[in-house]
Amino acid sequence: MDKRAKITEIIERVSRKKAPGSDESLFDSGLLDSFALPDMVSELEAAFGVKIPDSDLNPRKFDTIERIETYLESLQ
């Protein structure tokens, strides 16, 4: 499974809704909120073997699937 597909799967599992397009806002769409962000981050850490620092828990970094993918690439 490629990275974007895995990210999409995690978002859908955390939100229990179908993920939007890769450039659509996850927060503006109501798919995710500040309560769901830590759950999503934990799943991303486990799936991709990275550690996301608390200082990076900013909704802007995780606002779209594309941004999440770019951010994860910067950690690897």
PDB file of N, CA and C in Angstrom:
ATOM      1  N   MET A   1       0.854  -1.176   0.000  1.00  0.00           N
ATOM      2  CA  MET A   1       0.000   0.000   0.000  1.00  0.00           C
ATOM      3  C   MET A   1       0.899   1.239   0.000  1.00  0.00           C
ATOM      4  N   ASP A   2       0.577   2.199  -0.839  1.00  0.00           N
ATOM      5  CA  ASP A   2       1.415   3.397  -0.881  1.00  0.00           C
ATOM      6  C   ASP A   2       1.095   4.336   0.282  1.00  0.00           C
ATOM      7  N   LYS A   3       1.961   5.304   0.461  1.00  0.00           N
ATOM      8  CA  LYS A   3       1.874   6.207   1.614  1.00  0.00           C
ATOM      9  C   LYS A   3       0.535   6.952   1.665  1.00  0.00           C
ATOM     10  N   ARG A   4       0.118   7.523   0.533  1.00  0.00           N
ATOM     11  CA  ARG A   4      -1.128   8.302   0.513  1.00  0.00           C
ATOM     12  C   ARG A   4      -2.332   7.422   0.840  1.00  0.00           C
ATOM     13  N   ALA A   5      -2.344   6.211   0.331  1.00  0.00           N
ATOM     14  CA  ALA A   5      -3.452   5.295   0.615  1.00  0.00           C
ATOM     15  C   ALA A   5      -3.490   4.937   2.098  1.00  0.00           C
ATOM     16  N   LYS A   6      -2.324   4.738   2.704  1.00  0.00           N
ATOM     17  CA  LYS A   6      -2.261   4.420   4.136  1.00  0.00           C
ATOM     18  C   LYS A   6      -2.738   5.604   4.970  1.00  0.00           C
ATOM     19  N   ILE A   7      -2.336   6.823   4.594  1.00  0.00           N
ATOM     20  CA  ILE A   7      -2.788   8.028   5.299  1.00  0.00           C
ATOM     21  C   ILE A   7      -4.303   8.132   5.208  1.00  0.00           C
ATOM     22  N   THR A   8      -4.838   7.916   4.020  1.00  0.00           N
ATOM     23  CA  THR A   8      -6.289   7.981   3.812  1.00  0.00           C
ATOM     24  C   THR A   8      -7.001   6.948   4.675  1.00  0.00           C
ATOM     25  N   GLU A   9      -6.462   5.743   4.739  1.00  0.00           N
ATOM     26  CA  GLU A   9      -7.048   4.685   5.566  1.00  0.00           C
ATOM     27  C   GLU A   9      -7.073   5.094   7.040  1.00  0.00           C
ATOM     28  N   ILE A  10      -5.991   5.681   7.519  1.00  0.00           N
ATOM     29  CA  ILE A  10      -5.916   6.118   8.918  1.00  0.00           C
ATOM     30  C   ILE A  10      -6.941   7.212   9.189  1.00  0.00           C
ATOM     31  N   ILE A  11      -7.038   8.185   8.296  1.00  0.00           N
ATOM     32  CA  ILE A  11      -8.002   9.274   8.471  1.00  0.00           C
ATOM     33  C   ILE A  11      -9.423   8.716   8.533  1.00  0.00           C
ATOM     34  N   GLU A  12      -9.737   7.793   7.653  1.00  0.00           N
ATOM     35  CA  GLU A  12     -11.080   7.217   7.637  1.00  0.00           C
ATOM     36  C   GLU A  12     -11.357   6.397   8.892  1.00  0.00           C
ATOM     37  N   ARG A  13     -10.351   5.720   9.408  1.00  0.00           N
ATOM     38  CA  ARG A  13     -10.532   4.940  10.634  1.00  0.00           C
ATOM     39  C   ARG A  13     -10.751   5.865  11.834  1.00  0.00           C
ATOM     40  N   VAL A  14      -9.959   6.932  11.923  1.00  0.00           N
ATOM     41  CA  VAL A  14     -10.070   7.857  13.057  1.00  0.00           C
ATOM     42  C   VAL A  14     -11.380   8.641  13.005  1.00  0.00           C
ATOM     43  N   SER A  15     -11.747   9.104  11.810  1.00  0.00           N
ATOM     44  CA  SER A  15     -12.936   9.953  11.680  1.00  0.00           C
ATOM     45  C   SER A  15     -14.223   9.159  11.498  1.00  0.00           C
ATOM     46  N   ARG A  16     -14.070   7.896  11.091  1.00  0.00           N
ATOM     47  CA  ARG A  16     -15.221   7.042  10.774  1.00  0.00           C
ATOM     48  C   ARG A  16     -16.065   7.626   9.643  1.00  0.00           C
ATOM     49  N   LYS A  17     -15.383   8.339   8.743  1.00  0.00           N
ATOM     50  CA  LYS A  17     -16.025   8.927   7.561  1.00  0.00           C
ATOM     51  C   LYS A  17     -15.092   8.761   6.373  1.00  0.00           C
ATOM     52  N   LYS A  18     -15.651   8.892   5.182  1.00  0.00           N
ATOM     53  CA  LYS A  18     -14.844   8.812   3.968  1.00  0.00           C
ATOM     54  C   LYS A  18     -13.975  10.056   3.857  1.00  0.00           C
ATOM     55  N   ALA A  19     -12.705   9.863   3.562  1.00  0.00           N
ATOM     56  CA  ALA A  19     -11.757  10.979   3.438  1.00  0.00           C
ATOM     57  C   ALA A  19     -12.044  11.781   2.170  1.00  0.00           C
ATOM     58  N   PRO A  20     -11.824  13.091   2.230  1.00  0.00           N
ATOM     59  CA  PRO A  20     -12.014  13.934   1.045  1.00  0.00           C
ATOM     60  C   PRO A  20     -10.826  13.798   0.093  1.00  0.00           C
ATOM     61  N   GLY A  21     -10.824  14.602  -0.961  1.00  0.00           N
ATOM     62  CA  GLY A  21      -9.697  14.626  -1.888  1.00  0.00           C
ATOM     63  C   GLY A  21      -8.420  15.006  -1.175  1.00  0.00           C
ATOM     64  N   SER A  22      -7.291  14.717  -1.806  1.00  0.00           N
ATOM     65  CA  SER A  22      -5.994  14.891  -1.151  1.00  0.00           C
ATOM     66  C   SER A  22      -5.643  16.335  -0.839  1.00  0.00           C
ATOM     67  N   ASP A  23      -6.324  17.302  -1.484  1.00  0.00           N
ATOM     68  CA  ASP A  23      -6.016  18.708  -1.221  1.00  0.00           C
ATOM     69  C   ASP A  23      -7.148  19.439  -0.499  1.00  0.00           C
ATOM     70  N   GLU A  24      -8.144  18.705  -0.016  1.00  0.00           N
ATOM     71  CA  GLU A  24      -9.255  19.315   0.714  1.00  0.00           C
ATOM     72  C   GLU A  24      -8.960  19.324   2.214  1.00  0.00           C
ATOM     73  N   SER A  25      -9.401  20.386   2.891  1.00  0.00           N
ATOM     74  CA  SER A  25      -9.139  20.540   4.318  1.00  0.00           C
ATOM     75  C   SER A  25      -9.892  19.499   5.142  1.00  0.00           C
ATOM     76  N   LEU A  26      -9.146  18.788   5.963  1.00  0.00           N
ATOM     77  CA  LEU A  26      -9.744  17.797   6.847  1.00  0.00           C
ATOM     78  C   LEU A  26     -10.458  18.459   8.019  1.00  0.00           C
ATOM     79  N   PHE A  27      -9.991  19.635   8.403  1.00  0.00           N
ATOM     80  CA  PHE A  27     -10.567  20.335   9.544  1.00  0.00           C
ATOM     81  C   PHE A  27     -11.744  21.212   9.124  1.00  0.00           C
ATOM     82  N   ASP A  28     -11.598  21.960   8.021  1.00  0.00           N
ATOM     83  CA  ASP A  28     -12.703  22.799   7.544  1.00  0.00           C
ATOM     84  C   ASP A  28     -13.904  21.958   7.135  1.00  0.00           C
ATOM     85  N   SER A  29     -13.652  20.753   6.659  1.00  0.00           N
ATOM     86  CA  SER A  29     -14.738  19.859   6.244  1.00  0.00           C
ATOM     87  C   SER A  29     -15.439  19.221   7.442  1.00  0.00           C
ATOM     88  N   GLY A  30     -14.838  19.362   8.629  1.00  0.00           N
ATOM     89  CA  GLY A  30     -15.408  18.761   9.826  1.00  0.00           C
ATOM     90  C   GLY A  30     -15.040  17.296  10.006  1.00  0.00           C
ATOM     91  N   LEU A  31     -14.203  16.788   9.119  1.00  0.00           N
ATOM     92  CA  LEU A  31     -13.797  15.390   9.200  1.00  0.00           C
ATOM     93  C   LEU A  31     -12.954  15.134  10.450  1.00  0.00           C
ATOM     94  N   LEU A  32     -12.044  16.056  10.745  1.00  0.00           N
ATOM     95  CA  LEU A  32     -11.207  15.969  11.938  1.00  0.00           C
ATOM     96  C   LEU A  32     -11.369  17.230  12.774  1.00  0.00           C
ATOM     97  N   ASP A  33     -11.087  17.096  14.060  1.00  0.00           N
ATOM     98  CA  ASP A  33     -11.060  18.255  14.952  1.00  0.00           C
ATOM     99  C   ASP A  33      -9.878  18.090  15.907  1.00  0.00           C
ATOM    100  N   SER A  34      -9.725  19.033  16.808  1.00  0.00           N
ATOM    101  CA  SER A  34      -8.560  19.004  17.700  1.00  0.00           C
ATOM    102  C   SER A  34      -8.561  17.777  18.615  1.00  0.00           C
ATOM    103  N   PHE A  35      -9.717  17.183  18.845  1.00  0.00           N
ATOM    104  CA  PHE A  35      -9.780  15.979  19.675  1.00  0.00           C
ATOM    105  C   PHE A  35      -9.315  14.745  18.904  1.00  0.00           C
ATOM    106  N   ALA A  36      -9.550  14.728  17.601  1.00  0.00           N
ATOM    107  CA  ALA A  36      -9.163  13.582  16.768  1.00  0.00           C
ATOM    108  C   ALA A  36      -7.695  13.644  16.351  1.00  0.00           C
ATOM    109  N   LEU A  37      -7.107  14.840  16.369  1.00  0.00           N
ATOM    110  CA  LEU A  37      -5.728  15.002  15.907  1.00  0.00           C
ATOM    111  C   LEU A  37      -4.741  14.093  16.645  1.00  0.00           C
ATOM    112  N   PRO A  38      -4.746  14.039  17.979  1.00  0.00           N
ATOM    113  CA  PRO A  38      -3.787  13.152  18.664  1.00  0.00           C
ATOM    114  C   PRO A  38      -3.963  11.674  18.300  1.00  0.00           C
ATOM    115  N   ASP A  39      -5.209  11.239  18.104  1.00  0.00           N
ATOM    116  CA  ASP A  39      -5.447   9.851  17.705  1.00  0.00           C
ATOM    117  C   ASP A  39      -4.855   9.580  16.327  1.00  0.00           C
ATOM    118  N   MET A  40      -5.071  10.524  15.401  1.00  0.00           N
ATOM    119  CA  MET A  40      -4.536  10.359  14.060  1.00  0.00           C
ATOM    120  C   MET A  40      -3.010  10.344  14.093  1.00  0.00           C
ATOM    121  N   VAL A  41      -2.421  11.247  14.868  1.00  0.00           N
ATOM    122  CA  VAL A  41      -0.964  11.322  14.963  1.00  0.00           C
ATOM    123  C   VAL A  41      -0.395  10.015  15.525  1.00  0.00           C
ATOM    124  N   SER A  42      -1.021   9.464  16.533  1.00  0.00           N
ATOM    125  CA  SER A  42      -0.557   8.181  17.098  1.00  0.00           C
ATOM    126  C   SER A  42      -0.580   7.075  16.052  1.00  0.00           C
ATOM    127  N   GLU A  43      -1.630   7.040  15.262  1.00  0.00           N
ATOM    128  CA  GLU A  43      -1.726   6.022  14.209  1.00  0.00           C
ATOM    129  C   GLU A  43      -0.685   6.253  13.123  1.00  0.00           C
ATOM    130  N   LEU A  44      -0.444   7.519  12.773  1.00  0.00           N
ATOM    131  CA  LEU A  44       0.578   7.833  11.769  1.00  0.00           C
ATOM    132  C   LEU A  44       1.959   7.412  12.265  1.00  0.00           C
ATOM    133  N   GLU A  45       2.244   7.691  13.543  1.00  0.00           N
ATOM    134  CA  GLU A  45       3.536   7.303  14.118  1.00  0.00           C
ATOM    135  C   GLU A  45       3.734   5.789  14.035  1.00  0.00           C
ATOM    136  N   ALA A  46       2.704   5.045  14.399  1.00  0.00           N
ATOM    137  CA  ALA A  46       2.806   3.585  14.379  1.00  0.00           C
ATOM    138  C   ALA A  46       2.943   3.047  12.953  1.00  0.00           C
ATOM    139  N   ALA A  47       2.187   3.607  12.043  1.00  0.00           N
ATOM    140  CA  ALA A  47       2.178   3.101  10.665  1.00  0.00           C
ATOM    141  C   ALA A  47       3.464   3.409   9.909  1.00  0.00           C
ATOM    142  N   PHE A  48       4.059   4.575  10.197  1.00  0.00           N
ATOM    143  CA  PHE A  48       5.218   5.010   9.421  1.00  0.00           C
ATOM    144  C   PHE A  48       6.528   4.982  10.202  1.00  0.00           C
ATOM    145  N   GLY A  49       6.479   4.543  11.454  1.00  0.00           N
ATOM    146  CA  GLY A  49       7.698   4.413  12.237  1.00  0.00           C
ATOM    147  C   GLY A  49       8.408   5.729  12.491  1.00  0.00           C
ATOM    148  N   VAL A  50       7.631   6.774  12.750  1.00  0.00           N
ATOM    149  CA  VAL A  50       8.202   8.096  13.020  1.00  0.00           C
ATOM    150  C   VAL A  50       7.730   8.575  14.384  1.00  0.00           C
ATOM    151  N   LYS A  51       8.398   9.583  14.896  1.00  0.00           N
ATOM    152  CA  LYS A  51       7.989  10.249  16.135  1.00  0.00           C
ATOM    153  C   LYS A  51       7.639  11.683  15.777  1.00  0.00           C
ATOM    154  N   ILE A  52       6.406  12.069  16.038  1.00  0.00           N
ATOM    155  CA  ILE A  52       5.948  13.424  15.751  1.00  0.00           C
ATOM    156  C   ILE A  52       5.989  14.202  17.061  1.00  0.00           C
ATOM    157  N   PRO A  53       6.852  15.224  17.140  1.00  0.00           N
ATOM    158  CA  PRO A  53       6.970  15.987  18.385  1.00  0.00           C
ATOM    159  C   PRO A  53       5.683  16.749  18.713  1.00  0.00           C
ATOM    160  N   ASP A  54       5.416  16.891  20.004  1.00  0.00           N
ATOM    161  CA  ASP A  54       4.233  17.639  20.438  1.00  0.00           C
ATOM    162  C   ASP A  54       4.208  19.044  19.851  1.00  0.00           C
ATOM    163  N   SER A  55       5.376  19.633  19.669  1.00  0.00           N
ATOM    164  CA  SER A  55       5.443  20.997  19.127  1.00  0.00           C
ATOM    165  C   SER A  55       4.928  21.069  17.688  1.00  0.00           C
ATOM    166  N   ASP A  56       4.830  19.926  17.016  1.00  0.00           N
ATOM    167  CA  ASP A  56       4.319  19.895  15.642  1.00  0.00           C
ATOM    168  C   ASP A  56       2.828  19.575  15.565  1.00  0.00           C
ATOM    169  N   LEU A  57       2.171  19.420  16.694  1.00  0.00           N
ATOM    170  CA  LEU A  57       0.737  19.118  16.681  1.00  0.00           C
ATOM    171  C   LEU A  57      -0.062  20.378  16.368  1.00  0.00           C
ATOM    172  N   ASN A  58       0.064  20.796  15.142  1.00  0.00           N
ATOM    173  CA  ASN A  58      -0.589  21.994  14.645  1.00  0.00           C
ATOM    174  C   ASN A  58      -1.519  21.568  13.513  1.00  0.00           C
ATOM    175  N   PRO A  59      -2.809  21.910  13.602  1.00  0.00           N
ATOM    176  CA  PRO A  59      -3.731  21.494  12.540  1.00  0.00           C
ATOM    177  C   PRO A  59      -3.286  21.896  11.134  1.00  0.00           C
ATOM    178  N   ARG A  60      -2.545  22.983  10.993  1.00  0.00           N
ATOM    179  CA  ARG A  60      -2.098  23.390   9.656  1.00  0.00           C
ATOM    180  C   ARG A  60      -1.169  22.360   9.023  1.00  0.00           C
ATOM    181  N   LYS A  61      -0.358  21.701   9.826  1.00  0.00           N
ATOM    182  CA  LYS A  61       0.556  20.674   9.297  1.00  0.00           C
ATOM    183  C   LYS A  61      -0.205  19.427   8.845  1.00  0.00           C
ATOM    184  N   PHE A  62      -1.385  19.230   9.388  1.00  0.00           N
ATOM    185  CA  PHE A  62      -2.161  18.016   9.131  1.00  0.00           C
ATOM    186  C   PHE A  62      -3.509  18.334   8.478  1.00  0.00           C
ATOM    187  N   ASP A  63      -3.590  19.467   7.777  1.00  0.00           N
ATOM    188  CA  ASP A  63      -4.870  19.943   7.253  1.00  0.00           C
ATOM    189  C   ASP A  63      -5.348  19.192   6.021  1.00  0.00           C
ATOM    190  N   THR A  64      -4.436  18.677   5.217  1.00  0.00           N
ATOM    191  CA  THR A  64      -4.821  17.922   4.023  1.00  0.00           C
ATOM    192  C   THR A  64      -3.983  16.648   3.948  1.00  0.00           C
ATOM    193  N   ILE A  65      -4.445  15.723   3.161  1.00  0.00           N
ATOM    194  CA  ILE A  65      -3.683  14.487   2.971  1.00  0.00           C
ATOM    195  C   ILE A  65      -2.331  14.803   2.352  1.00  0.00           C
ATOM    196  N   GLU A  66      -2.300  15.738   1.405  1.00  0.00           N
ATOM    197  CA  GLU A  66      -1.027  16.134   0.781  1.00  0.00           C
ATOM    198  C   GLU A  66      -0.050  16.695   1.805  1.00  0.00           C
ATOM    199  N   ARG A  67      -0.542  17.556   2.701  1.00  0.00           N
ATOM    200  CA  ARG A  67       0.342  18.137   3.726  1.00  0.00           C
ATOM    201  C   ARG A  67       0.858  17.064   4.680  1.00  0.00           C
ATOM    202  N   ILE A  68       0.003  16.132   5.030  1.00  0.00           N
ATOM    203  CA  ILE A  68       0.429  15.045   5.915  1.00  0.00           C
ATOM    204  C   ILE A  68       1.524  14.227   5.240  1.00  0.00           C
ATOM    205  N   GLU A  69       1.320  13.914   3.978  1.00  0.00           N
ATOM    206  CA  GLU A  69       2.314  13.133   3.236  1.00  0.00           C
ATOM    207  C   GLU A  69       3.651  13.871   3.162  1.00  0.00           C
ATOM    208  N   THR A  70       3.611  15.160   2.848  1.00  0.00           N
ATOM    209  CA  THR A  70       4.832  15.969   2.775  1.00  0.00           C
ATOM    210  C   THR A  70       5.516  16.031   4.135  1.00  0.00           C
ATOM    211  N   TYR A  71       4.738  16.232   5.183  1.00  0.00           N
ATOM    212  CA  TYR A  71       5.301  16.303   6.531  1.00  0.00           C
ATOM    213  C   TYR A  71       5.977  14.981   6.906  1.00  0.00           C
ATOM    214  N   LEU A  72       5.308  13.865   6.655  1.00  0.00           N
ATOM    215  CA  LEU A  72       5.890  12.563   6.990  1.00  0.00           C
ATOM    216  C   LEU A  72       7.184  12.318   6.224  1.00  0.00           C
ATOM    217  N   GLU A  73       7.227  12.734   4.972  1.00  0.00           N
ATOM    218  CA  GLU A  73       8.456  12.588   4.184  1.00  0.00           C
ATOM    219  C   GLU A  73       9.600  13.388   4.792  1.00  0.00           C
ATOM    220  N   SER A  74       9.285  14.532   5.395  1.00  0.00           N
ATOM    221  CA  SER A  74      10.333  15.356   6.010  1.00  0.00           C
ATOM    222  C   SER A  74      10.905  14.700   7.269  1.00  0.00           C
ATOM    223  N   LEU A  75      10.161  13.792   7.870  1.00  0.00           N
ATOM    224  CA  LEU A  75      10.615  13.107   9.086  1.00  0.00           C
ATOM    225  C   LEU A  75      11.435  11.857   8.792  1.00  0.00           C
ATOM    226  N   GLN A  76      11.327  11.340   7.591  1.00  0.00           N
ATOM    227  CA  GLN A  76      11.989  10.067   7.281  1.00  0.00           C
ATOM    228  C   GLN A  76      13.328  10.265   6.639  1.00  0.00           C
TER     229      GLN A  76
END
